[in-house]
Amino acid sequence: MAIARQDAAAFTNNVSDSIGALGDSITQAANLDSSHIGNNPDYSWATGTQATVQSVYSRTLSGNPNISGKNFNYSVSGAKMTDLNGQAVNLNGTPGGMELVTVEMGGNDVCTGDEPSMTPVATYRTQFQTAMNTLTTGFPNRRILVLSIPDVYQLWALLHTNSSAVSVWNVAHICQSLLANPTSTAQADVDRRARVRQRNIDFNTQLSEVCALYPKCRFDNNAIFNAGFTAADVSTFDYFHPSIQGQMNLASGAWQIADMDADGWATDSETAIGTDPLDNCPDNTSDNAWPADVNNDGFSDISDVSALTAVFGSAVPPAPARYSIAPDPPDGFVDITDVSRMTAQFGSACTP
């Protein structure tokens, strides 16, 4: 029996027509530099409108004009996971609803006044799950994109020899759980930093596990945590928040791992394959929209499988990139992983 796939209400080509952001000062684009002190939501990686950043909203707008003006930022600087549910309640009250929600929360649960003040892992998990229940109950079509907490330890590793950064951290008492005594090599400080980093990792594990409980939730598989950053990605005002370049990189990273049209392939994968990440179904035979539909006829069937098997065992090139659809992102080789991914969609149809 064929599985029908079609656009839902408030979606265009299965891409959300609205986006709301939840989180903390990272999503508020706080303290980008000395010219952008305080909150600068127009520079936000998620919902910002500044062309320089190319936020998730701006990138979506380029292919879906129906999202225009429907970008809402409910994040609050200084927020911790305990505050996420309140933000979710506020988002749920948005007139017209909200079909895509981004969550980047936990930096302030790691970065506290001292190590004992960090949020317990079990508490963090419970608070996140409470917010997820609020976001999903009564909203069956809502998609949620959850980003991992950046690796705050990287910040110390990158800048603890920078005298300006050290001075600011000390005077402003920034993230003292990790950044206290930043130049110390004493074993107690080395061990403390390792424990704080482990708490960062443990929080991300909770995000992954809880997100997996909800069919419409997508976690970034620690892409943001694992992403390396440079001094240019960090604000030279407080040496803590992302700079404008840092916001750009967050936007790019979030965009690459998101499956904006919910066709089963992330943007990064669709870019490699050559299909449109903002369209789940072809309008004609020249419209490469759905990776599982090689001949763009609106069905994934034997003709699509045959196209792959005709070049089985070939690298890309000479085989077309369009035929390497697995893993995620594709490996540039047409083999059993691609055939298996295609046959998993066998008999499915889509509706433009």
Coordinates of C-alpha atoms in Angstrom, one line a residue:
M1 CA 0.0 0.0 0.0
A2 CA 1.5 3.4 -1.0
I3 CA 2.2 5.9 1.8
A4 CA 0.7 9.3 0.9
R5 CA 3.0 12.3 1.6
Q6 CA 1.6 15.7 1.2
D7 CA 1.9 19.3 2.5
A8 CA 0.2 20.0 5.8
A9 CA -1.6 23.2 6.7
A10 CA 0.8 26.1 7.4
F11 CA 3.5 24.5 5.3
T12 CA 4.7 25.3 1.8
N13 CA 6.3 22.4 -0.1
N14 CA 6.3 20.8 3.4
V15 CA 8.5 23.7 4.7
S16 CA 7.2 25.5 7.8
D17 CA 5.5 28.9 7.2
S18 CA 6.5 30.1 10.7
I19 CA 9.5 29.8 13.0
G20 CA 9.9 30.5 16.7
A21 CA 13.1 30.5 18.7
L22 CA 13.6 29.5 22.4
G23 CA 16.8 29.8 24.4
D24 CA 19.2 32.2 26.0
S25 CA 21.6 35.1 25.2
I26 CA 23.1 33.0 22.3
T27 CA 19.8 33.1 20.5
Q28 CA 19.3 36.8 21.5
A29 CA 22.7 37.5 19.8
A30 CA 23.9 39.3 22.9
N31 CA 27.2 41.3 23.2
L32 CA 28.4 40.6 19.7
D33 CA 31.1 43.3 20.1
S34 CA 31.5 46.7 21.6
S35 CA 29.2 48.2 19.0
H36 CA 26.4 45.6 19.8
I37 CA 26.2 45.4 23.6
G38 CA 23.1 43.8 25.0
N39 CA 20.5 41.9 22.9
N40 CA 20.6 42.1 19.1
P41 CA 17.9 39.7 18.0
D42 CA 18.1 40.9 14.4
Y43 CA 21.5 39.1 14.3
S44 CA 20.2 35.9 15.8
W45 CA 21.3 32.7 14.1
A46 CA 17.7 31.4 14.3
T47 CA 15.2 34.2 13.5
G48 CA 17.4 37.2 12.7
T49 CA 17.0 39.4 9.7
Q50 CA 20.5 40.8 9.2
A51 CA 21.7 39.6 5.8
T52 CA 25.2 39.1 7.2
V53 CA 24.1 36.3 9.5
Q54 CA 21.9 34.4 7.1
S55 CA 19.8 33.0 9.8
V56 CA 17.6 29.9 9.5
Y57 CA 14.7 32.2 9.0
S58 CA 16.4 34.2 6.2
R59 CA 17.5 31.0 4.4
T60 CA 14.0 29.6 4.6
L61 CA 12.6 32.9 3.4
S62 CA 14.7 32.7 0.2
G63 CA 12.8 29.7 -0.9
N64 CA 9.5 30.1 1.0
P65 CA 8.1 33.6 0.9
N66 CA 5.1 32.5 3.0
I67 CA 7.3 32.6 6.1
S68 CA 7.9 36.3 5.7
G69 CA 7.3 38.3 8.9
K70 CA 6.5 35.1 10.9
N71 CA 9.8 34.9 12.8
F72 CA 9.4 35.1 16.6
N73 CA 12.2 35.1 19.1
Y74 CA 11.1 34.1 22.6
S75 CA 14.6 33.5 24.0
V76 CA 15.7 35.4 27.1
S77 CA 19.3 36.4 28.0
G78 CA 20.3 34.6 31.2
A79 CA 17.7 31.9 30.8
K80 CA 18.4 28.4 32.1
M81 CA 16.6 25.1 31.2
T82 CA 14.1 25.8 34.1
D83 CA 12.9 28.8 32.1
L84 CA 12.3 26.8 28.8
N85 CA 8.8 25.8 29.7
G86 CA 7.7 29.4 30.3
Q87 CA 9.1 30.3 26.9
A88 CA 7.2 27.4 25.4
V89 CA 4.0 28.6 26.9
N90 CA 4.6 32.1 25.4
L91 CA 5.3 30.6 22.0
N92 CA 2.1 28.5 22.2
G93 CA 0.2 31.7 22.6
T94 CA 1.4 33.1 19.3
P95 CA -1.6 34.0 17.1
G96 CA -1.6 31.7 14.0
G97 CA 0.5 29.0 15.7
M98 CA 4.1 28.1 15.2
E99 CA 5.2 25.2 13.0
L100 CA 9.0 25.2 13.5
V101 CA 10.6 25.7 16.9
T102 CA 14.3 26.0 17.5
V103 CA 15.8 25.3 21.0
E104 CA 19.3 26.2 22.1
M105 CA 19.4 26.1 25.9
G106 CA 21.8 25.0 28.6
G107 CA 24.8 27.3 28.4
N108 CA 23.8 29.0 31.6
D109 CA 23.2 25.6 33.3
V110 CA 26.9 24.9 32.7
C111 CA 28.2 28.4 33.2
T112 CA 27.4 29.4 36.7
G113 CA 29.1 31.3 39.6
D114 CA 30.9 28.1 40.7
E115 CA 30.9 24.4 40.1
P116 CA 28.4 23.4 42.7
S117 CA 25.8 25.8 41.2
M118 CA 25.6 23.9 38.0
T119 CA 22.2 22.3 37.3
P120 CA 22.0 18.6 38.2
V121 CA 21.8 16.4 35.2
A122 CA 18.5 14.7 36.2
T123 CA 16.9 18.1 36.9
Y124 CA 18.0 19.4 33.5
R125 CA 16.4 16.4 31.8
T126 CA 13.1 16.8 33.7
Q127 CA 13.0 20.5 32.9
F128 CA 13.6 19.8 29.2
Q129 CA 11.0 17.1 29.0
T130 CA 8.4 19.3 30.7
A131 CA 9.0 22.0 28.0
M132 CA 8.9 19.4 25.2
N133 CA 5.5 18.2 26.5
T134 CA 4.3 21.8 26.4
L135 CA 5.6 22.3 22.9
T136 CA 4.1 19.1 21.5
T137 CA 0.8 18.6 23.3
G138 CA -1.9 19.7 20.9
F139 CA 0.6 20.5 18.1
P140 CA 1.0 17.2 16.2
N141 CA 2.6 18.8 13.1
R142 CA 5.1 21.1 14.9
R143 CA 8.7 20.4 14.2
I144 CA 11.4 21.1 16.8
L145 CA 15.1 21.5 16.1
V146 CA 17.3 21.1 19.1
L147 CA 20.9 22.3 19.1
S148 CA 23.5 20.9 21.4
I149 CA 25.2 23.2 23.9
P150 CA 28.5 24.5 22.5
D151 CA 31.7 23.1 24.1
V152 CA 32.4 25.8 26.6
Y153 CA 35.7 24.2 27.4
Q154 CA 36.9 25.1 23.9
L155 CA 36.5 28.8 24.9
W156 CA 38.9 28.3 27.8
A157 CA 41.3 26.3 25.6
L158 CA 41.3 29.0 22.9
L159 CA 41.5 32.1 25.0
H160 CA 43.1 31.4 28.4
T161 CA 46.4 32.7 27.2
N162 CA 44.7 35.9 25.9
S163 CA 45.3 38.6 28.6
S164 CA 42.3 40.6 27.6
A165 CA 40.0 37.7 27.8
V166 CA 41.4 36.6 31.1
S167 CA 41.0 40.1 32.5
V168 CA 37.3 40.3 31.4
W169 CA 36.5 36.8 32.7
N170 CA 38.0 37.7 36.1
V171 CA 36.6 41.2 36.5
A172 CA 33.1 40.3 35.2
H173 CA 33.0 36.9 36.9
I174 CA 32.1 35.2 33.7
C175 CA 31.3 31.4 33.8
Q176 CA 33.3 30.9 37.0
S177 CA 32.3 27.2 37.1
L178 CA 34.8 26.8 34.2
L179 CA 36.7 30.0 33.8
A180 CA 37.8 30.7 37.4
N181 CA 41.6 30.8 37.8
P182 CA 41.9 30.6 34.0
T183 CA 45.7 30.5 33.9
S184 CA 46.1 28.0 36.7
T185 CA 47.7 24.7 36.0
A186 CA 47.0 23.3 39.5
Q187 CA 45.5 19.8 39.4
A188 CA 42.4 21.0 41.3
D189 CA 41.6 23.5 38.5
V190 CA 42.5 21.0 35.7
D191 CA 40.1 18.5 37.3
R192 CA 37.3 21.1 37.8
R193 CA 37.4 22.1 34.2
A194 CA 37.2 18.5 33.1
R195 CA 34.2 18.0 35.4
V196 CA 32.4 21.0 34.0
R197 CA 33.1 19.8 30.4
Q198 CA 31.6 16.5 31.4
R199 CA 28.5 18.2 32.7
N200 CA 28.3 20.0 29.3
I201 CA 28.4 16.6 27.6
D202 CA 25.9 15.0 30.0
F203 CA 23.4 17.8 29.3
N204 CA 23.7 17.2 25.6
T205 CA 23.1 13.5 26.2
Q206 CA 19.8 14.5 27.9
L207 CA 18.9 16.7 24.9
S208 CA 19.5 13.8 22.5
E209 CA 17.6 11.2 24.5
V210 CA 14.6 13.3 25.3
C211 CA 14.3 14.7 21.8
A212 CA 14.3 11.1 20.5
L213 CA 11.1 10.5 22.4
Y214 CA 9.2 12.9 20.1
P215 CA 8.6 12.0 16.5
K216 CA 8.9 15.6 15.2
C217 CA 12.0 16.5 17.2
R218 CA 15.4 16.6 15.5
F219 CA 18.6 16.8 17.5
D220 CA 21.8 18.0 15.9
N221 CA 23.8 14.9 17.0
N222 CA 26.2 17.2 18.8
A223 CA 27.2 19.0 15.6
I224 CA 27.3 22.4 17.4
F225 CA 29.2 20.9 20.4
N226 CA 31.7 19.2 18.1
A227 CA 32.2 22.2 15.8
G228 CA 35.5 23.9 16.2
F229 CA 35.6 27.7 16.6
T230 CA 38.3 30.4 16.4
A231 CA 38.9 33.6 18.3
A232 CA 37.1 35.4 15.5
D233 CA 33.9 33.5 16.4
V234 CA 34.0 35.0 20.0
S235 CA 32.9 38.5 21.0
T236 CA 35.8 40.8 21.8
F237 CA 33.5 42.6 24.3
D238 CA 33.0 39.9 26.8
Y239 CA 35.1 37.0 25.3
F240 CA 32.2 34.7 26.0
H241 CA 29.3 35.2 23.5
P242 CA 29.4 34.5 19.8
S243 CA 30.5 37.4 17.6
I244 CA 28.7 38.2 14.4
Q245 CA 30.9 35.6 12.7
G246 CA 30.0 33.2 15.5
Q247 CA 26.3 33.8 14.8
M248 CA 26.9 33.2 11.1
N249 CA 28.5 29.9 11.9
L250 CA 25.7 28.8 14.2
A251 CA 23.2 29.6 11.5
S252 CA 25.1 27.7 9.0
G253 CA 25.5 24.7 11.3
A254 CA 21.9 24.6 12.2
W255 CA 20.8 24.9 8.6
Q256 CA 23.0 22.0 7.5
I257 CA 21.6 19.6 10.0
A258 CA 18.0 20.6 9.7
D259 CA 15.5 18.7 7.5
M260 CA 13.5 21.8 6.5
D261 CA 11.1 20.0 4.2
A262 CA 10.8 16.8 6.4
D263 CA 11.6 14.5 3.5
G264 CA 14.1 12.5 5.5
W265 CA 17.2 14.2 4.3
A266 CA 19.1 17.1 6.0
T267 CA 20.0 20.2 4.1
D268 CA 23.6 19.2 4.1
S269 CA 22.7 15.9 2.5
E270 CA 20.3 17.4 -0.1
T271 CA 23.0 19.9 -1.1
A272 CA 25.4 17.0 -1.8
I273 CA 22.7 15.0 -3.6
G274 CA 21.5 18.0 -5.7
T275 CA 17.9 18.2 -4.5
D276 CA 16.0 21.1 -3.1
P277 CA 16.1 21.2 0.7
L278 CA 13.0 23.5 0.7
D279 CA 10.8 21.2 -1.4
N280 CA 9.7 17.7 -0.6
C281 CA 8.1 16.8 -3.9
P282 CA 8.8 17.6 -7.6
D283 CA 6.5 19.8 -9.6
N284 CA 7.8 18.3 -12.9
T285 CA 10.4 15.7 -14.1
S286 CA 13.1 18.4 -14.1
D287 CA 12.5 19.4 -10.5
N288 CA 14.9 17.5 -8.2
A289 CA 13.1 17.8 -4.9
W290 CA 13.0 14.4 -3.1
P291 CA 16.1 12.2 -2.9
A292 CA 14.1 9.0 -2.9
D293 CA 12.5 10.0 -6.3
V294 CA 15.3 9.9 -8.8
N295 CA 13.2 10.4 -11.9
N296 CA 11.0 13.1 -10.3
D297 CA 7.7 11.5 -11.0
G298 CA 6.3 11.8 -7.5
F299 CA 6.8 8.1 -6.6
S300 CA 9.6 6.1 -5.1
D301 CA 9.4 2.8 -6.9
I302 CA 11.3 0.2 -9.0
S303 CA 12.4 2.8 -11.6
D304 CA 14.3 4.7 -8.9
V305 CA 15.9 1.6 -7.5
S306 CA 16.9 0.5 -11.0
A307 CA 18.6 3.9 -11.6
L308 CA 20.8 3.2 -8.5
T309 CA 21.6 -0.4 -9.3
A310 CA 22.6 0.5 -12.9
V311 CA 25.7 2.3 -11.4
F312 CA 26.1 0.1 -8.4
G313 CA 29.6 0.0 -7.1
S314 CA 30.6 3.3 -8.7
A315 CA 32.0 6.4 -7.1
V316 CA 30.7 9.9 -7.6
P317 CA 31.9 10.9 -10.2
P318 CA 31.5 9.2 -12.7
A319 CA 28.2 8.2 -11.2
P320 CA 25.8 11.1 -10.7
A321 CA 25.7 12.6 -7.3
R322 CA 21.9 12.3 -7.5
Y323 CA 22.4 8.5 -6.9
S324 CA 24.4 8.7 -3.8
I325 CA 21.8 9.3 -1.1
A326 CA 23.3 7.6 1.9
P327 CA 24.5 7.8 4.6
D328 CA 23.9 11.2 6.1
P329 CA 25.7 13.1 4.6
P330 CA 26.3 10.9 1.5
D331 CA 29.6 9.2 1.1
G332 CA 29.9 9.7 -2.7
F333 CA 29.7 6.0 -3.5
V334 CA 26.7 4.1 -4.8
D335 CA 26.4 0.9 -2.8
I336 CA 24.1 -1.1 -0.6
T337 CA 23.5 1.8 1.8
D338 CA 22.0 3.8 -1.0
V339 CA 19.8 1.0 -2.2
S340 CA 18.7 0.2 1.3
R341 CA 17.8 3.9 1.9
M342 CA 15.8 3.9 -1.4
T343 CA 13.9 0.7 -0.7
A344 CA 12.9 2.0 2.7
Q345 CA 10.8 4.5 0.8
F346 CA 9.6 2.0 -1.8
G347 CA 5.9 2.5 -2.7
S348 CA 5.7 6.0 -1.2
A349 CA 4.2 8.9 -3.1
C350 CA 4.4 12.7 -2.5
T351 CA 2.1 15.6 -3.5
P352 CA 3.5 19.0 -4.6

